[in-house]
mmCIF file of C-alpha atoms in Angstrom:
data_model
loop_
_atom_site.group_PDB
_atom_site.id
_atom_site.type_symbol
_atom_site.label_atom_id
_atom_site.label_comp_id
_atom_site.label_asym_id
_atom_site.label_seq_id
_atom_site.Cartn_x
_atom_site.Cartn_y
_atom_site.Cartn_z
ATOM 1 C CA UNK A 1 21.738 12.961 13.686
ATOM 2 C CA UNK A 2 24.164 12.083 16.445
ATOM 3 C CA UNK A 3 26.274 9.999 14.051
ATOM 4 C CA UNK A 4 27.265 13.153 12.131
ATOM 5 C CA UNK A 5 29.168 14.290 15.198
ATOM 6 C CA UNK A 6 31.839 11.627 14.688
ATOM 7 C CA UNK A 7 33.113 12.825 11.285
ATOM 8 C CA UNK A 8 32.857 16.407 12.560
ATOM 9 C CA UNK A 9 35.272 15.557 15.379
ATOM 10 C CA UNK A 10 37.781 14.431 12.733
ATOM 11 C CA UNK A 11 37.299 17.086 10.064
ATOM 12 C CA UNK A 12 37.344 20.025 12.492
ATOM 13 C CA UNK A 13 41.122 19.597 12.789
ATOM 14 C CA UNK A 14 41.637 19.975 9.050
ATOM 15 C CA UNK A 15 39.152 22.839 8.711
ATOM 16 C CA UNK A 16 40.062 25.179 11.566
ATOM 17 C CA UNK A 17 43.403 24.026 12.943
ATOM 18 C CA UNK A 18 44.423 22.029 15.985
ATOM 19 C CA UNK A 19 44.075 24.604 18.780
ATOM 20 C CA UNK A 20 40.607 25.848 17.865
ATOM 21 C CA UNK A 21 39.443 22.328 17.005
ATOM 22 C CA UNK A 22 40.323 21.068 20.508
ATOM 23 C CA UNK A 23 37.994 23.539 22.197
ATOM 24 C CA UNK A 24 35.278 23.185 19.567
ATOM 25 C CA UNK A 25 35.346 19.391 19.890
ATOM 26 C CA UNK A 26 35.202 19.548 23.684
ATOM 27 C CA UNK A 27 32.207 21.879 23.488
ATOM 28 C CA UNK A 28 30.580 19.672 20.873
ATOM 29 C CA UNK A 29 31.074 16.511 22.925
ATOM 30 C CA UNK A 30 29.762 18.049 26.140
ATOM 31 C CA UNK A 31 26.691 19.368 24.320
ATOM 32 C CA UNK A 32 25.929 16.014 22.694
ATOM 33 C CA UNK A 33 26.494 14.120 25.940
ATOM 34 C CA UNK A 34 24.125 16.464 27.772
ATOM 35 C CA UNK A 35 21.418 16.132 25.132
ATOM 36 C CA UNK A 36 21.913 12.369 24.784
ATOM 37 C CA UNK A 37 21.498 11.948 28.519
ATOM 38 C CA UNK A 38 17.860 13.034 28.198
ATOM 39 C CA UNK A 39 16.838 10.411 25.623
ATOM 40 C CA UNK A 40 19.456 7.671 25.372
ATOM 41 C CA UNK A 41 18.945 4.589 27.439
ATOM 42 C CA UNK A 42 21.613 3.671 29.989
ATOM 43 C CA UNK A 43 23.481 1.042 27.936
ATOM 44 C CA UNK A 44 23.670 3.440 24.960
ATOM 45 C CA UNK A 45 24.682 6.668 26.702
ATOM 46 C CA UNK A 46 28.059 5.458 28.040
ATOM 47 C CA UNK A 47 28.857 3.977 24.631
ATOM 48 C CA UNK A 48 28.236 7.355 23.051
ATOM 49 C CA UNK A 49 30.496 9.027 25.616
ATOM 50 C CA UNK A 50 33.338 6.530 25.212
ATOM 51 C CA UNK A 51 33.289 6.353 21.407
ATOM 52 C CA UNK A 52 33.069 10.135 20.973
ATOM 53 C CA UNK A 53 35.863 10.709 23.493
ATOM 54 C CA UNK A 54 38.042 8.120 21.729
ATOM 55 C CA UNK A 55 37.333 9.645 18.318
ATOM 56 C CA UNK A 56 38.227 13.121 19.535
ATOM 57 C CA UNK A 57 41.356 11.901 21.337
ATOM 58 C CA UNK A 58 42.814 9.954 18.416
ATOM 59 C CA UNK A 59 41.910 12.735 15.989
ATOM 60 C CA UNK A 60 43.872 15.133 18.169
ATOM 61 C CA UNK A 61 46.910 12.832 18.205
ATOM 62 C CA UNK A 62 46.795 12.467 14.419
ATOM 63 C CA UNK A 63 46.415 16.221 13.861
ATOM 64 C CA UNK A 64 49.268 17.010 16.283
ATOM 65 C CA UNK A 65 51.549 14.619 14.415
ATOM 66 C CA UNK A 66 50.662 16.304 11.123
ATOM 67 C CA UNK A 67 51.430 19.725 12.634
ATOM 68 C CA UNK A 68 54.839 18.521 13.822
ATOM 69 C CA UNK A 69 55.631 17.118 10.393
ATOM 70 C CA UNK A 70 54.620 20.385 8.727
ATOM 71 C CA UNK A 71 56.855 22.336 11.099
ATOM 72 C CA UNK A 72 59.728 19.961 10.407
ATOM 73 C CA UNK A 73 59.316 20.540 6.674
ATOM 74 C CA UNK A 74 59.275 24.308 7.168
ATOM 75 C CA UNK A 75 62.456 24.059 9.212
ATOM 76 C CA UNK A 76 64.165 21.949 6.554
ATOM 77 C CA UNK A 77 63.176 24.467 3.886
ATOM 78 C CA UNK A 78 64.260 27.623 5.716
ATOM 79 C CA UNK A 79 66.993 26.742 8.251
ATOM 80 C CA UNK A 80 70.581 25.765 7.526
ATOM 81 C CA UNK A 81 71.053 22.393 9.285
ATOM 82 C CA UNK A 82 74.676 23.063 10.264
ATOM 83 C CA UNK A 83 74.592 26.578 11.709
ATOM 84 C CA UNK A 84 70.902 26.905 12.595
ATOM 85 C CA UNK A 85 70.545 30.275 10.811
ATOM 86 C CA UNK A 86 68.258 31.003 7.861
ATOM 87 C CA UNK A 87 69.283 29.539 4.518
ATOM 88 C CA UNK A 88 69.271 31.028 1.028
ATOM 89 C CA UNK A 89 65.958 29.408 0.035
ATOM 90 C CA UNK A 90 64.159 31.934 2.228
ATOM 91 C CA UNK A 91 66.490 34.782 1.297
ATOM 92 C CA UNK A 92 65.075 35.720 -2.111
ATOM 93 C CA UNK A 93 61.580 36.338 -0.771
ATOM 94 C CA UNK A 94 62.883 38.379 2.167
ATOM 95 C CA UNK A 95 65.024 40.517 -0.143
ATOM 96 C CA UNK A 96 62.014 41.245 -2.337
ATOM 97 C CA UNK A 97 59.965 42.226 0.721
ATOM 98 C CA UNK A 98 62.752 44.537 1.909
ATOM 99 C CA UNK A 99 62.997 46.199 -1.512
ATOM 100 C CA UNK A 100 59.247 46.747 -1.606
ATOM 101 C CA UNK A 101 59.263 48.212 1.902
ATOM 102 C CA UNK A 102 61.928 50.785 1.081
ATOM 103 C CA UNK A 103 60.282 51.656 -2.232
ATOM 104 C CA UNK A 104 56.818 52.165 -0.691
ATOM 105 C CA UNK A 105 57.648 53.498 2.774
ATOM 106 C CA UNK A 106 61.155 54.872 2.395
ATOM 107 C CA UNK A 107 62.413 52.598 5.182
ATOM 108 C CA UNK A 108 66.121 51.978 4.515
ATOM 109 C CA UNK A 109 67.463 48.446 4.388
ATOM 110 C CA UNK A 110 71.079 47.401 4.017
ATOM 111 C CA UNK A 111 72.762 44.198 2.988
ATOM 112 C CA UNK A 112 75.962 42.873 4.556
ATOM 113 C CA UNK A 113 77.726 40.098 2.667
ATOM 114 C CA UNK A 114 80.603 38.526 4.589
ATOM 115 C CA UNK A 115 83.148 35.816 4.001
ATOM 116 C CA UNK A 116 85.507 34.003 6.389
ATOM 117 C CA UNK A 117 89.052 34.821 5.354
ATOM 118 C CA UNK A 118 91.250 31.908 4.233
ATOM 119 C CA UNK A 119 88.603 29.377 5.200
ATOM 120 C CA UNK A 120 90.101 26.764 2.861
ATOM 121 C CA UNK A 121 93.303 26.979 4.870
ATOM 122 C CA UNK A 122 91.332 26.208 8.055
ATOM 123 C CA UNK A 123 89.864 23.096 6.423
ATOM 124 C CA UNK A 124 93.230 22.016 5.044
ATOM 125 C CA UNK A 125 95.029 22.547 8.351
ATOM 126 C CA UNK A 126 92.493 21.360 10.930
ATOM 127 C CA UNK A 127 90.074 19.247 8.883
ATOM 128 C CA UNK A 128 86.521 19.748 7.669
ATOM 129 C CA UNK A 129 84.979 18.850 11.025
ATOM 130 C CA UNK A 130 86.858 21.701 12.677
ATOM 131 C CA UNK A 131 85.872 23.906 9.745
ATOM 132 C CA UNK A 132 82.214 23.113 10.401
ATOM 133 C CA UNK A 133 82.715 23.954 14.078
ATOM 134 C CA UNK A 134 84.165 27.313 13.063
ATOM 135 C CA UNK A 135 81.113 28.037 10.900
ATOM 136 C CA UNK A 136 78.780 27.190 13.782
ATOM 137 C CA UNK A 137 80.727 29.318 16.270
ATOM 138 C CA UNK A 138 80.925 32.328 13.957
ATOM 139 C CA UNK A 139 77.183 32.113 13.279
ATOM 140 C CA UNK A 140 76.534 32.106 17.037
ATOM 141 C CA UNK A 141 78.853 35.057 17.636
ATOM 142 C CA UNK A 142 77.191 37.109 14.921
ATOM 143 C CA UNK A 143 73.711 36.151 16.092
ATOM 144 C CA UNK A 144 74.485 37.563 19.537
ATOM 145 C CA UNK A 145 75.578 40.908 18.055
ATOM 146 C CA UNK A 146 72.655 41.389 15.695
ATOM 147 C CA UNK A 147 69.459 43.248 16.548
ATOM 148 C CA UNK A 148 65.913 41.920 16.356
ATOM 149 C CA UNK A 149 65.434 43.790 13.058
ATOM 150 C CA UNK A 150 68.385 41.952 11.479
ATOM 151 C CA UNK A 151 68.257 38.521 9.852
ATOM 152 C CA UNK A 152 71.269 36.260 9.387
ATOM 153 C CA UNK A 153 71.536 33.824 6.485
ATOM 154 C CA UNK A 154 74.099 31.280 5.433
ATOM 155 C CA UNK A 155 74.542 32.178 1.786
ATOM 156 C CA UNK A 156 76.759 29.245 0.879
ATOM 157 C CA UNK A 157 79.983 27.619 2.070
ATOM 158 C CA UNK A 158 81.778 30.090 4.327
ATOM 159 C CA UNK A 159 79.714 33.063 3.144
ATOM 160 C CA UNK A 160 76.973 34.661 5.249
ATOM 161 C CA UNK A 161 74.556 37.490 4.618
ATOM 162 C CA UNK A 162 72.907 39.916 7.026
ATOM 163 C CA UNK A 163 69.718 41.750 6.077
ATOM 164 C CA UNK A 164 69.690 44.832 8.295
ATOM 165 C CA UNK A 165 66.207 46.329 8.435
ATOM 166 C CA UNK A 166 65.747 50.032 9.133
ATOM 167 C CA UNK A 167 69.453 50.647 8.542
ATOM 168 C CA UNK A 168 71.134 52.943 6.014
ATOM 169 C CA UNK A 169 74.612 52.512 4.551
ATOM 170 C CA UNK A 170 76.381 54.281 7.416
ATOM 171 C CA UNK A 171 74.544 52.204 9.992
ATOM 172 C CA UNK A 172 75.349 49.096 8.005
ATOM 173 C CA UNK A 173 79.040 49.953 8.000
ATOM 174 C CA UNK A 174 78.990 50.433 11.777
ATOM 175 C CA UNK A 175 77.250 47.070 12.203
ATOM 176 C CA UNK A 176 79.746 45.418 9.851
ATOM 177 C CA UNK A 177 82.704 46.825 11.789
ATOM 178 C CA UNK A 178 81.150 45.553 15.010
ATOM 179 C CA UNK A 179 80.827 42.062 13.542
ATOM 180 C CA UNK A 180 84.344 42.172 12.151
ATOM 181 C CA UNK A 181 85.950 43.156 15.465
ATOM 182 C CA UNK A 182 83.800 40.639 17.342
ATOM 183 C CA UNK A 183 85.085 37.767 15.219
ATOM 184 C CA UNK A 184 88.664 39.026 15.292
ATOM 185 C CA UNK A 185 88.711 39.305 19.086
ATOM 186 C CA UNK A 186 86.751 36.139 19.919
ATOM 187 C CA UNK A 187 89.102 33.415 18.587
ATOM 188 C CA UNK A 188 86.341 31.058 17.365
ATOM 189 C CA UNK A 189 87.038 27.453 18.397
ATOM 190 C CA UNK A 190 90.255 28.724 20.020
ATOM 191 C CA UNK A 191 91.919 29.014 16.613
ATOM 192 C CA UNK A 192 94.219 31.981 15.971
ATOM 193 C CA UNK A 193 93.848 34.532 13.222
ATOM 194 C CA UNK A 194 90.248 33.917 12.122
ATOM 195 C CA UNK A 195 88.819 37.055 10.529
ATOM 196 C CA UNK A 196 86.022 38.060 8.175
ATOM 197 C CA UNK A 197 85.714 40.493 5.287
ATOM 198 C CA UNK A 198 82.464 42.330 4.605
ATOM 199 C CA UNK A 199 80.751 44.233 1.819
ATOM 200 C CA UNK A 200 77.932 46.665 2.676
ATOM 201 C CA UNK A 201 75.232 47.884 0.278
ATOM 202 C CA UNK A 202 72.079 49.860 1.022
ATOM 203 C CA UNK A 203 69.190 49.124 -1.310
ATOM 204 C CA UNK A 204 68.817 51.846 -3.928
ATOM 205 C CA UNK A 205 65.469 51.855 -5.783
ATOM 206 C CA UNK A 206 64.666 51.034 -8.511
ATOM 207 C CA UNK A 207 67.456 48.449 -8.752
ATOM 208 C CA UNK A 208 66.566 44.770 -8.786
ATOM 209 C CA UNK A 209 67.418 42.269 -6.076
ATOM 210 C CA UNK A 210 70.162 40.775 -8.258
ATOM 211 C CA UNK A 211 71.695 44.216 -8.842
ATOM 212 C CA UNK A 212 71.625 44.895 -5.104
ATOM 213 C CA UNK A 213 73.314 41.586 -4.358
ATOM 214 C CA UNK A 214 75.878 42.248 -7.087
ATOM 215 C CA UNK A 215 76.872 45.595 -5.548
ATOM 216 C CA UNK A 216 77.265 43.970 -2.119
ATOM 217 C CA UNK A 217 79.360 41.169 -3.638
ATOM 218 C CA UNK A 218 81.569 43.681 -5.417
ATOM 219 C CA UNK A 219 82.186 45.462 -2.120
ATOM 220 C CA UNK A 220 83.089 42.120 -0.493
ATOM 221 C CA UNK A 221 85.535 41.276 -3.280
ATOM 222 C CA UNK A 222 87.112 44.712 -2.859
ATOM 223 C CA UNK A 223 87.501 44.105 0.882
ATOM 224 C CA UNK A 224 89.282 40.827 0.181
ATOM 225 C CA UNK A 225 91.439 42.359 -2.543
ATOM 226 C CA UNK A 226 92.482 45.198 -0.231
ATOM 227 C CA UNK A 227 93.910 42.894 2.429
ATOM 228 C CA UNK A 228 90.930 41.129 4.049
ATOM 229 C CA UNK A 229 89.691 41.621 7.630
ATOM 230 C CA UNK A 230 88.052 44.862 6.551
ATOM 231 C CA UNK A 231 84.736 46.453 5.557
ATOM 232 C CA UNK A 232 84.049 48.042 2.186
ATOM 233 C CA UNK A 233 81.005 50.113 1.284
ATOM 234 C CA UNK A 234 79.394 49.451 -2.095
ATOM 235 C CA UNK A 235 79.259 52.032 -4.831
ATOM 236 C CA UNK A 236 76.038 53.997 -5.264
ATOM 237 C CA UNK A 237 73.076 52.161 -6.785
ATOM 238 C CA UNK A 238 71.147 53.050 -9.907
ATOM 239 C CA UNK A 239 68.557 55.007 -7.939
#
């Protein structure tokens, strides 16, 4: 019977997770060692102790490595490697959750779509490395101004998106103005004249996620067409 303990020490990690498996395996080993001490002869008992301890130890190392690899994959799938904010692969699911929350509970949620003004000129003038540094710095500046209920995403290129939970259109416009003035007054990477334009759209049931995004994009385009470095509120939704 004692030989069934060895595969259990290995499979516990895959069945119940690393943290719980550590304590279960320790308890299992101590119990077996105590019981074995009453019947196993002296040359056998220490062998049981050593081999079970080694099996549990190496199983823990293997399971911990698997956990780290899983976390690395999750990070690659959800985090933008340049700026460290969420990427667009995670965005679609979060937008659907936000729509469902407002539809079911009436909790408002607002989308801010923002673009760095004349970003191509920054790349052309200072180089793409400096352009990447600007993206990183702007992401950090915005992250410091956002609340815990807000999520920041890099939507693509120089475009970012903020999902502001529990916020209506007016609150979203206030948040957008705060972000705009923060960037304007902070001189990211010590470069002059860096500004952002923003479009703000509160979700309006029963519109789809794509319709919501489209309204926010339209507001952003209007902000850029009207002179940039400004905030525009989207037109009313279909709801």
